Amino acid sequence: MVDITKIPTEEFPLNYYRYNHLMEELRDAARGFARLGEMGWPGGKDLDRRLMKIWGDLHVVWGIIQETERRLREQSVSG
């Protein structure tokens, strides 16, 4: 059986680097649509809001990943 606590960072589905990259891209896209909305793009502010909701959801997912990693580490230390 593979020790899932020892998966190399670059092979983990959502690692620190990928998470930060996605967060930056979502925020930049949201800001871009907010600016377009100010210039008259129909629905620009709505797209900004929707992208920032995704940004917030991704932040929650990242928290779940970190908490799971903490629990797995604690189990491997105590087990």
Short mmCIF file of C-alpha atoms in Angstrom, two decimals:
data_model
loop_
_atom_site.label_atom_id
_atom_site.label_comp_id
_atom_site.label_asym_id
_atom_site.label_seq_id
_atom_site.Cartn_x
_atom_site.Cartn_y
_atom_site.Cartn_z
CA MET A 1 0.00 0.00 0.00
CA VAL A 2 1.26 3.48 -0.89
CA ASP A 3 1.83 5.93 1.95
CA ILE A 4 -0.28 8.83 0.67
CA THR A 5 1.47 11.23 3.05
CA LYS A 6 4.63 10.79 0.99
CA ILE A 7 3.27 11.77 -2.43
CA PRO A 8 5.82 14.12 -4.03
CA THR A 9 4.53 17.71 -4.08
CA GLU A 10 4.72 17.98 -7.86
CA GLU A 11 2.51 14.88 -8.22
CA PHE A 12 -0.20 16.01 -5.81
CA PRO A 13 -3.39 17.08 -7.66
CA LEU A 14 -3.52 20.51 -6.01
CA ASN A 15 -0.25 21.59 -4.49
CA TYR A 16 0.80 24.96 -3.06
CA TYR A 17 2.19 26.24 -6.38
CA ARG A 18 -0.81 25.19 -8.44
CA TYR A 19 -3.22 26.59 -5.83
CA ASN A 20 -1.48 29.98 -5.81
CA HIS A 21 -1.36 30.08 -9.60
CA LEU A 22 -5.08 29.33 -9.88
CA MET A 23 -5.97 31.88 -7.21
CA GLU A 24 -3.97 34.59 -8.99
CA GLU A 25 -5.47 33.74 -12.39
CA LEU A 26 -9.04 33.78 -11.05
CA ARG A 27 -8.50 37.08 -9.24
CA ASP A 28 -6.90 38.68 -12.30
CA ALA A 29 -9.72 37.50 -14.56
CA ALA A 30 -12.32 38.77 -12.09
CA ARG A 31 -10.64 42.16 -11.90
CA GLY A 32 -10.47 42.28 -15.68
CA PHE A 33 -14.19 41.68 -16.02
CA ALA A 34 -14.90 44.26 -13.32
CA ARG A 35 -12.92 46.82 -15.35
CA LEU A 36 -14.72 45.80 -18.54
CA GLY A 37 -18.03 46.18 -16.70
CA GLU A 38 -17.05 49.72 -15.77
CA MET A 39 -16.36 50.38 -19.47
CA GLY A 40 -19.78 49.09 -20.50
CA TRP A 41 -19.27 45.34 -21.02
CA PRO A 42 -22.69 43.80 -20.28
CA GLY A 43 -22.48 41.52 -17.27
CA GLY A 44 -18.88 42.36 -16.42
CA LYS A 45 -19.60 42.91 -12.75
CA ASP A 46 -21.61 39.68 -12.61
CA LEU A 47 -18.68 37.75 -14.10
CA ASP A 48 -16.39 39.39 -11.56
CA ARG A 49 -18.71 38.26 -8.76
CA ARG A 50 -18.98 34.72 -10.12
CA LEU A 51 -15.24 34.34 -10.56
CA MET A 52 -14.64 35.61 -7.02
CA LYS A 53 -17.12 33.03 -5.74
CA ILE A 54 -15.04 30.35 -7.46
CA TRP A 55 -11.96 31.97 -5.88
CA GLY A 56 -13.62 31.68 -2.46
CA ASP A 57 -14.67 28.08 -3.09
CA LEU A 58 -11.11 27.18 -4.09
CA HIS A 59 -9.86 28.77 -0.87
CA VAL A 60 -12.26 26.53 1.11
CA VAL A 61 -11.05 23.46 -0.83
CA TRP A 62 -7.45 24.39 -0.04
CA GLY A 63 -8.33 24.58 3.65
CA ILE A 64 -9.87 21.11 3.51
CA ILE A 65 -6.74 19.75 1.82
CA GLN A 66 -4.51 21.29 4.49
CA GLU A 67 -6.66 19.97 7.33
CA THR A 68 -6.68 16.48 5.78
CA GLU A 69 -2.89 16.57 5.46
CA ARG A 70 -2.59 17.57 9.14
CA ARG A 71 -4.82 14.70 10.23
CA LEU A 72 -2.92 12.20 8.08
CA ARG A 73 0.40 13.38 9.52
CA GLU A 74 -0.95 13.10 13.06
CA GLN A 75 -2.22 9.58 12.36
CA SER A 76 1.11 8.49 10.91
CA VAL A 77 3.00 9.91 13.90
CA SER A 78 0.67 8.35 16.48
CA GLY A 79 0.09 5.13 14.56
#
